[in-house]
Amino acid sequence: MKHQALIVVWSTYNVNTSRRIRTVVISLANNTGLKVSRRMSVHRVCWVVVAASTILLGIGLLRCQISDDTENVSLLRKAAELMSAEEIYRYVRWTNTTACLLAVDFGFWVDISRGLWAATHDGRKAVCLDQQTIAPVYNNCLVYSFGVGHQQWTFEEDMAKFGCQVYSFDPSTDVVDDQHNWSRNIHFYNFGLGDEAEDARNLKSAWTIYQMLEDRHGPTTLIDVLKIDIDDLSEWDAIQQLLLSGFLVENVKQLVAGIHFKADESLETYRQRARILQDLESPLVTAEESSGRFVRFSSRPNPTTKRPVAILDGKEEYVGWEMAWYNLRYVLTRKLVDYNYNNKH
């Protein structure tokens, strides 16, 4: 009799538990749009619970990401001249991961002699592959690379393996002209990006370089990826000049750059650098504007550059970052073309 009573109690418990589970599932279904039958077995009900919970968790995480992105986008609108030191670093750190769902690293490498820290240094650059008009086309793409990164060629070699024609530039005296033209896809030139008036450093403007290479890649070919990884904080002047000259907006689909600060720089200098990033990422009002807008999709610190930073009262922060953007102008151009095509057909 005791065993029979236990069986009855256990059966009653299972029935009540099943009903509770079904109640939970029906509640979840109301939130997710899933259709749940009240006659489903407990086994199937459990699977629906897992599916519904996963969906809700994903929605929750997405909302958190959107909330984080929204908070940081507000810094894009705030004048850099008014930013605090903490706000500048929060702005630089903003990854904006929702802008590109397929950001792929080219040039990832591990130097065993230096340990795994070297795996995230110099060579690795993020390239967005999930936008129709932004992603480099396999076996039909163009890359400009300014700065070899202490003769670290992994990015250039990976892009060449992807089928891109890669033009590399570096005025360093330890790099000999044509020494790295062993690949049919990699072409090296012993000059750099900058003000042509500085002849001693063998620098040329982006427009001059592009015109020099017109016979090789065509006069109207867009640069799929332009990489900047140069020394002495020169990347800030380079980005600013590329913007002011209109070269970035007219000719470049994606920009990847290593940016640097000095740990002892003043807040005013940090704000000036943040202003350059804001100019690069300034909102686009209409698709016809020539100013353009570059959308950030990756920002990662160089783990070897953590230093006590003066404007943070000696708190340690990274002074080297790898950042990447795509040109919204060409995304909007594609949408306008699709819209016009659909209206005509």
CSV table of C-alpha atoms in Angstrom, one decimal:
chain,number,residue,atom,x,y,z
A,1,MET,CA,0.0,0.0,0.0
A,2,LYS,CA,2.9,2.3,0.8
A,3,HIS,CA,4.4,1.7,-2.6
A,4,GLN,CA,1.1,2.4,-4.3
A,5,ALA,CA,0.7,5.6,-2.3
A,6,LEU,CA,4.1,6.7,-3.3
A,7,ILE,CA,3.4,6.0,-7.0
A,8,VAL,CA,0.2,8.0,-6.8
A,9,VAL,CA,2.0,10.9,-5.1
A,10,TRP,CA,4.9,10.8,-7.7
A,11,SER,CA,2.4,10.7,-10.5
A,12,THR,CA,0.5,13.6,-9.1
A,13,TYR,CA,3.8,15.5,-8.7
A,14,ASN,CA,4.8,14.8,-12.3
A,15,VAL,CA,1.5,15.9,-13.6
A,16,ASN,CA,1.7,19.1,-11.6
A,17,THR,CA,5.3,19.7,-12.7
A,18,SER,CA,4.3,19.1,-16.3
A,19,ARG,CA,1.5,21.6,-16.0
A,20,ARG,CA,3.8,24.2,-14.5
A,21,ILE,CA,6.3,23.6,-17.3
A,22,ARG,CA,3.5,24.0,-19.9
A,23,THR,CA,2.4,27.2,-18.2
A,24,VAL,CA,5.9,28.6,-18.3
A,25,VAL,CA,6.3,27.6,-22.0
A,26,ILE,CA,3.0,29.2,-22.9
A,27,SER,CA,4.1,32.4,-21.2
A,28,LEU,CA,7.4,32.3,-23.0
A,29,ALA,CA,5.6,31.6,-26.3
A,30,ASN,CA,3.5,34.7,-25.8
A,31,ASN,CA,6.8,36.7,-25.6
A,32,THR,CA,8.6,35.0,-28.5
A,33,GLY,CA,5.7,34.2,-30.9
A,34,LEU,CA,6.2,30.4,-30.6
A,35,LYS,CA,3.1,28.2,-30.9
A,36,VAL,CA,2.8,25.7,-28.2
A,37,SER,CA,0.1,22.9,-28.0
A,38,ARG,CA,-1.3,22.1,-24.5
A,39,ARG,CA,-1.1,18.4,-25.5
A,40,MET,CA,2.6,18.4,-26.1
A,41,SER,CA,4.7,15.8,-24.2
A,42,VAL,CA,7.0,16.9,-21.4
A,43,HIS,CA,10.0,16.0,-23.6
A,44,ARG,CA,8.9,18.3,-26.4
A,45,VAL,CA,7.8,21.0,-23.9
A,46,CYS,CA,11.4,20.9,-22.5
A,47,TRP,CA,12.8,21.5,-25.9
A,48,VAL,CA,10.5,24.4,-26.5
A,49,VAL,CA,11.6,25.8,-23.1
A,50,VAL,CA,15.2,25.6,-24.2
A,51,ALA,CA,14.5,27.3,-27.5
A,52,ALA,CA,12.3,30.0,-26.0
A,53,SER,CA,14.9,30.7,-23.3
A,54,THR,CA,17.7,30.9,-25.9
A,55,ILE,CA,15.6,33.4,-27.9
A,56,LEU,CA,14.9,35.6,-24.9
A,57,LEU,CA,18.5,35.5,-23.8
A,58,GLY,CA,19.6,36.5,-27.2
A,59,ILE,CA,17.2,39.4,-27.3
A,60,GLY,CA,18.4,40.4,-23.8
A,61,LEU,CA,22.0,40.4,-24.9
A,62,LEU,CA,21.2,42.3,-28.1
A,63,ARG,CA,19.3,45.0,-26.0
A,64,CYS,CA,22.4,45.3,-23.7
A,65,GLN,CA,24.6,45.7,-26.8
A,66,ILE,CA,22.3,48.3,-28.3
A,67,SER,CA,22.1,50.1,-25.0
A,68,ASP,CA,25.9,50.2,-24.8
A,69,ASP,CA,26.2,51.3,-28.4
A,70,THR,CA,23.6,54.0,-27.8
A,71,GLU,CA,25.5,55.3,-24.8
A,72,ASN,CA,28.7,55.5,-26.8
A,73,VAL,CA,27.1,57.0,-29.9
A,74,SER,CA,26.1,59.9,-27.6
A,75,LEU,CA,29.8,60.6,-27.3
A,76,LEU,CA,30.0,60.9,-31.0
A,77,ARG,CA,27.7,63.9,-30.8
A,78,LYS,CA,29.4,65.4,-27.8
A,79,ALA,CA,32.1,68.0,-28.7
A,80,ALA,CA,35.5,66.4,-28.2
A,81,GLU,CA,36.6,69.7,-26.7
A,82,LEU,CA,34.2,69.0,-23.8
A,83,MET,CA,35.1,65.4,-23.2
A,84,SER,CA,36.7,64.3,-19.9
A,85,ALA,CA,39.6,61.9,-20.0
A,86,GLU,CA,37.3,59.0,-19.1
A,87,GLU,CA,34.9,59.9,-21.8
A,88,ILE,CA,37.7,60.0,-24.4
A,89,TYR,CA,38.8,56.5,-23.5
A,90,ARG,CA,35.2,55.2,-23.4
A,91,TYR,CA,34.8,56.7,-26.9
A,92,VAL,CA,38.0,55.1,-28.2
A,93,ARG,CA,37.1,51.7,-26.7
A,94,TRP,CA,33.6,51.6,-28.3
A,95,THR,CA,33.6,48.6,-30.6
A,96,ASN,CA,30.2,49.1,-32.3
A,97,THR,CA,30.1,45.4,-33.0
A,98,THR,CA,26.5,45.6,-34.4
A,99,ALA,CA,27.8,47.5,-37.4
A,100,CYS,CA,29.5,44.5,-38.9
A,101,LEU,CA,28.5,40.9,-38.1
A,102,LEU,CA,31.4,39.3,-39.9
A,103,ALA,CA,34.6,41.1,-39.0
A,104,VAL,CA,37.5,38.8,-40.0
A,105,ASP,CA,41.1,39.2,-38.8
A,106,PHE,CA,43.7,39.2,-41.6
A,107,GLY,CA,47.4,38.9,-40.6
A,108,PHE,CA,46.9,37.1,-37.3
A,109,TRP,CA,50.2,35.6,-36.2
A,110,VAL,CA,52.0,34.1,-33.2
A,111,ASP,CA,55.7,34.6,-32.5
A,112,ILE,CA,56.6,31.6,-30.3
A,113,SER,CA,59.8,33.3,-29.1
A,114,ARG,CA,57.8,36.2,-27.7
A,115,GLY,CA,54.8,34.3,-26.4
A,116,LEU,CA,51.1,34.8,-27.2
A,117,TRP,CA,51.2,38.5,-26.5
A,118,ALA,CA,52.8,38.8,-30.0
A,119,ALA,CA,49.7,37.2,-31.5
A,120,THR,CA,47.7,40.4,-31.1
A,121,HIS,CA,50.5,42.8,-32.1
A,122,ASP,CA,51.2,44.6,-35.4
A,123,GLY,CA,50.0,42.2,-38.0
A,124,ARG,CA,46.3,41.6,-37.2
A,125,LYS,CA,43.7,43.9,-38.8
A,126,ALA,CA,39.9,43.5,-38.9
A,127,VAL,CA,38.2,43.6,-42.3
A,128,CYS,CA,34.4,43.6,-42.7
A,129,LEU,CA,33.1,40.9,-44.9
A,130,ASP,CA,29.3,41.1,-44.4
A,131,GLN,CA,28.4,44.1,-46.4
A,132,GLN,CA,27.5,43.7,-50.1
A,133,THR,CA,29.3,46.7,-51.4
A,134,ILE,CA,31.9,46.9,-48.6
A,135,ALA,CA,33.4,43.5,-48.5
A,136,PRO,CA,36.5,42.9,-50.7
A,137,VAL,CA,35.6,40.6,-53.6
A,138,TYR,CA,37.7,37.4,-53.5
A,139,ASN,CA,40.3,37.4,-56.3
A,140,ASN,CA,39.3,40.9,-57.3
A,141,CYS,CA,40.2,43.5,-54.7
A,142,LEU,CA,42.7,46.3,-54.1
A,143,VAL,CA,44.6,47.1,-50.9
A,144,TYR,CA,46.9,50.0,-50.0
A,145,SER,CA,49.1,49.4,-47.0
A,146,PHE,CA,51.1,52.3,-45.4
A,147,GLY,CA,53.6,51.0,-42.9
A,148,VAL,CA,55.0,47.5,-42.9
A,149,GLY,CA,54.9,47.2,-39.1
A,150,HIS,CA,58.6,46.4,-38.3
A,151,GLN,CA,58.7,44.2,-41.5
A,152,GLN,CA,55.7,42.3,-40.3
A,153,TRP,CA,54.0,41.3,-43.6
A,154,THR,CA,51.3,38.9,-42.4
A,155,PHE,CA,48.4,41.3,-43.1
A,156,GLU,CA,49.7,42.0,-46.7
A,157,GLU,CA,50.3,38.3,-47.3
A,158,ASP,CA,46.8,37.3,-46.0
A,159,MET,CA,45.2,39.9,-48.2
A,160,ALA,CA,47.3,38.6,-51.2
A,161,LYS,CA,46.1,35.1,-50.5
A,162,PHE,CA,42.6,36.4,-50.5
A,163,GLY,CA,43.3,37.4,-54.1
A,164,CYS,CA,43.8,41.2,-53.6
A,165,GLN,CA,46.4,43.3,-55.3
A,166,VAL,CA,48.4,44.7,-52.4
A,167,TYR,CA,50.5,47.9,-52.7
A,168,SER,CA,52.7,48.4,-49.7
A,169,PHE,CA,54.5,51.7,-48.8
A,170,ASP,CA,57.2,52.3,-46.2
A,171,PRO,CA,60.1,54.9,-46.4
A,172,SER,CA,62.1,53.1,-43.6
A,173,THR,CA,65.8,52.8,-44.5
A,174,ASP,CA,65.8,49.2,-43.4
A,175,VAL,CA,63.4,48.2,-46.1
A,176,VAL,CA,64.9,47.9,-49.6
A,177,ASP,CA,62.8,48.8,-52.7
A,178,ASP,CA,61.4,45.8,-54.5
A,179,GLN,CA,62.7,43.4,-51.9
A,180,HIS,CA,59.2,42.1,-51.2
A,181,ASN,CA,57.9,41.8,-54.8
A,182,TRP,CA,58.4,38.1,-54.7
A,183,SER,CA,54.6,37.7,-54.8
A,184,ARG,CA,52.6,38.5,-57.9
A,185,ASN,CA,50.0,40.2,-55.7
A,186,ILE,CA,52.3,42.2,-53.4
A,187,HIS,CA,54.1,45.3,-54.7
A,188,PHE,CA,56.4,47.3,-52.5
A,189,TYR,CA,57.4,51.0,-52.8
A,190,ASN,CA,60.1,52.7,-50.7
A,191,PHE,CA,58.1,55.9,-49.9
A,192,GLY,CA,55.5,56.8,-47.4
A,193,LEU,CA,52.3,58.8,-46.9
A,194,GLY,CA,52.5,62.4,-45.9
A,195,ASP,CA,53.2,66.0,-46.9
A,196,GLU,CA,55.2,66.0,-50.2
A,197,ALA,CA,57.1,69.1,-49.1
A,198,GLU,CA,59.0,67.0,-46.7
A,199,ASP,CA,61.3,65.5,-49.3
A,200,ALA,CA,63.9,64.4,-46.8
A,201,ARG,CA,61.4,61.7,-45.5
A,202,ASN,CA,60.5,60.6,-49.0
A,203,LEU,CA,56.7,61.2,-48.5
A,204,LYS,CA,53.9,61.5,-51.1
A,205,SER,CA,50.3,62.4,-50.8
A,206,ALA,CA,47.6,59.7,-51.3
A,207,TRP,CA,46.4,61.4,-54.5
A,208,THR,CA,49.9,61.4,-56.0
A,209,ILE,CA,50.4,57.8,-55.1
A,210,TYR,CA,47.0,56.8,-56.6
A,211,GLN,CA,47.8,58.6,-59.8
A,212,MET,CA,51.2,57.0,-60.1
A,213,LEU,CA,49.5,53.6,-59.9
A,214,GLU,CA,46.6,54.3,-62.2
A,215,ASP,CA,48.2,52.3,-65.0
A,216,ARG,CA,48.4,49.3,-62.7
A,217,HIS,CA,45.0,49.2,-61.1
A,218,GLY,CA,42.9,51.6,-63.2
A,219,PRO,CA,42.0,55.3,-62.7
A,220,THR,CA,38.6,54.7,-61.1
A,221,THR,CA,39.2,51.6,-59.1
A,222,LEU,CA,38.1,51.8,-55.4
A,223,ILE,CA,40.5,50.8,-52.7
A,224,ASP,CA,38.8,48.0,-50.8
A,225,VAL,CA,41.0,48.3,-47.7
A,226,LEU,CA,43.5,51.1,-46.8
A,227,LYS,CA,45.7,50.3,-43.9
A,228,ILE,CA,47.7,52.8,-41.9
A,229,ASP,CA,50.3,51.6,-39.4
A,230,ILE,CA,53.0,54.2,-39.2
A,231,ASP,CA,55.3,55.4,-36.4
A,232,ASP,CA,55.7,58.6,-34.4
A,233,LEU,CA,52.0,59.4,-34.0
A,234,SER,CA,52.0,60.3,-37.7
A,235,GLU,CA,48.7,58.4,-38.3
A,236,TRP,CA,46.8,61.3,-36.8
A,237,ASP,CA,48.1,63.8,-39.4
A,238,ALA,CA,47.7,61.2,-42.2
A,239,ILE,CA,44.0,60.5,-41.3
A,240,GLN,CA,43.3,64.2,-41.1
A,241,GLN,CA,44.9,64.9,-44.5
A,242,LEU,CA,43.2,62.0,-46.1
A,243,LEU,CA,39.9,63.4,-44.9
A,244,LEU,CA,40.5,67.0,-45.8
A,245,SER,CA,41.7,66.1,-49.3
A,246,GLY,CA,38.6,64.0,-50.0
A,247,PHE,CA,40.7,61.0,-50.8
A,248,LEU,CA,39.2,58.7,-48.1
A,249,VAL,CA,35.6,59.5,-49.0
A,250,GLU,CA,36.0,59.2,-52.8
A,251,ASN,CA,38.4,56.2,-53.1
A,252,VAL,CA,38.3,54.1,-49.9
A,253,LYS,CA,35.7,51.5,-48.8
A,254,GLN,CA,37.4,50.4,-45.6
A,255,LEU,CA,40.0,52.0,-43.4
A,256,VAL,CA,42.0,50.1,-40.8
A,257,ALA,CA,44.5,52.0,-38.6
A,258,GLY,CA,46.8,51.6,-35.6
A,259,ILE,CA,46.3,54.7,-33.5
A,260,HIS,CA,48.5,55.7,-30.6
A,261,PHE,CA,48.6,58.2,-27.7
A,262,LYS,CA,51.5,59.2,-25.5
A,263,ALA,CA,51.0,58.3,-21.9
A,264,ASP,CA,52.1,61.8,-20.8
A,265,GLU,CA,50.1,63.8,-23.3
A,266,SER,CA,47.8,66.6,-22.1
A,267,LEU,CA,44.1,66.4,-22.0
A,268,GLU,CA,44.0,69.1,-24.8
A,269,THR,CA,46.1,66.8,-27.1
A,270,TYR,CA,43.8,63.9,-26.3
A,271,ARG,CA,40.8,66.0,-27.2
A,272,GLN,CA,42.4,67.0,-30.5
A,273,ARG,CA,42.9,63.4,-31.4
A,274,ALA,CA,39.3,62.5,-30.4
A,275,ARG,CA,38.2,65.4,-32.7
A,276,ILE,CA,39.9,63.7,-35.6
A,277,LEU,CA,38.0,60.5,-34.9
A,278,GLN,CA,34.8,62.4,-34.7
A,279,ASP,CA,35.5,64.1,-38.0
A,280,LEU,CA,36.0,60.7,-39.5
A,281,GLU,CA,32.8,59.3,-38.0
A,282,SER,CA,30.6,62.5,-38.4
A,283,PRO,CA,27.0,61.7,-39.3
A,284,LEU,CA,26.0,61.7,-43.0
A,285,VAL,CA,22.8,63.8,-43.6
A,286,THR,CA,22.1,62.8,-47.2
A,287,ALA,CA,23.6,60.2,-49.5
A,288,GLU,CA,24.7,62.8,-52.0
A,289,GLU,CA,27.0,64.6,-49.5
A,290,SER,CA,30.6,64.4,-50.4
A,291,SER,CA,31.7,64.5,-46.8
A,292,GLY,CA,30.8,60.9,-46.2
A,293,ARG,CA,30.9,59.0,-43.0
A,294,PHE,CA,33.0,56.2,-41.8
A,295,VAL,CA,31.3,53.7,-39.5
A,296,ARG,CA,33.5,52.1,-36.9
A,297,PHE,CA,33.1,48.3,-36.6
A,298,SER,CA,36.1,47.3,-34.5
A,299,SER,CA,38.3,48.9,-31.8
A,300,ARG,CA,40.8,46.7,-29.8
A,301,PRO,CA,43.7,47.7,-27.6
A,302,ASN,CA,47.2,46.5,-28.3
A,303,PRO,CA,47.9,44.5,-25.1
A,304,THR,CA,51.5,45.4,-25.1
A,305,THR,CA,50.8,49.2,-24.7
A,306,LYS,CA,49.3,49.4,-21.2
A,307,ARG,CA,50.9,52.4,-19.4
A,308,PRO,CA,50.2,54.7,-16.5
A,309,VAL,CA,48.3,57.6,-18.2
A,310,ALA,CA,48.8,61.1,-16.9
A,311,ILE,CA,45.3,62.4,-17.7
A,312,LEU,CA,43.8,59.5,-15.7
A,313,ASP,CA,45.9,60.4,-12.7
A,314,GLY,CA,48.4,57.5,-13.3
A,315,LYS,CA,45.7,54.8,-13.9
A,316,GLU,CA,46.9,52.3,-16.4
A,317,GLU,CA,45.3,52.3,-19.8
A,318,TYR,CA,46.2,51.3,-23.3
A,319,VAL,CA,47.9,53.9,-25.5
A,320,GLY,CA,47.8,51.8,-28.7
A,321,TRP,CA,44.6,50.7,-30.4
A,322,GLU,CA,43.7,48.8,-33.6
A,323,MET,CA,40.6,50.4,-35.2
A,324,ALA,CA,38.6,49.7,-38.3
A,325,TRP,CA,35.8,51.5,-40.3
A,326,TYR,CA,33.8,51.2,-43.5
A,327,ASN,CA,32.6,54.0,-45.8
A,328,LEU,CA,28.9,54.4,-45.4
A,329,ARG,CA,28.8,56.3,-48.7
A,330,TYR,CA,29.1,53.0,-50.6
A,331,VAL,CA,26.6,51.2,-48.5
A,332,LEU,CA,24.0,53.9,-49.2
A,333,THR,CA,24.9,54.0,-52.9
A,334,ARG,CA,24.1,50.3,-53.1
A,335,LYS,CA,20.8,50.8,-51.4
A,336,LEU,CA,19.9,53.7,-53.7
A,337,VAL,CA,20.8,51.6,-56.8
A,338,ASP,CA,18.7,48.7,-55.5
A,339,TYR,CA,15.8,51.1,-54.8
A,340,ASN,CA,15.9,52.6,-58.3
A,341,TYR,CA,16.2,49.2,-59.9
A,342,ASN,CA,13.2,47.9,-58.1
A,343,ASN,CA,11.1,50.9,-58.9
A,344,LYS,CA,11.9,50.5,-62.6
A,345,HIS,CA,11.2,46.8,-62.7
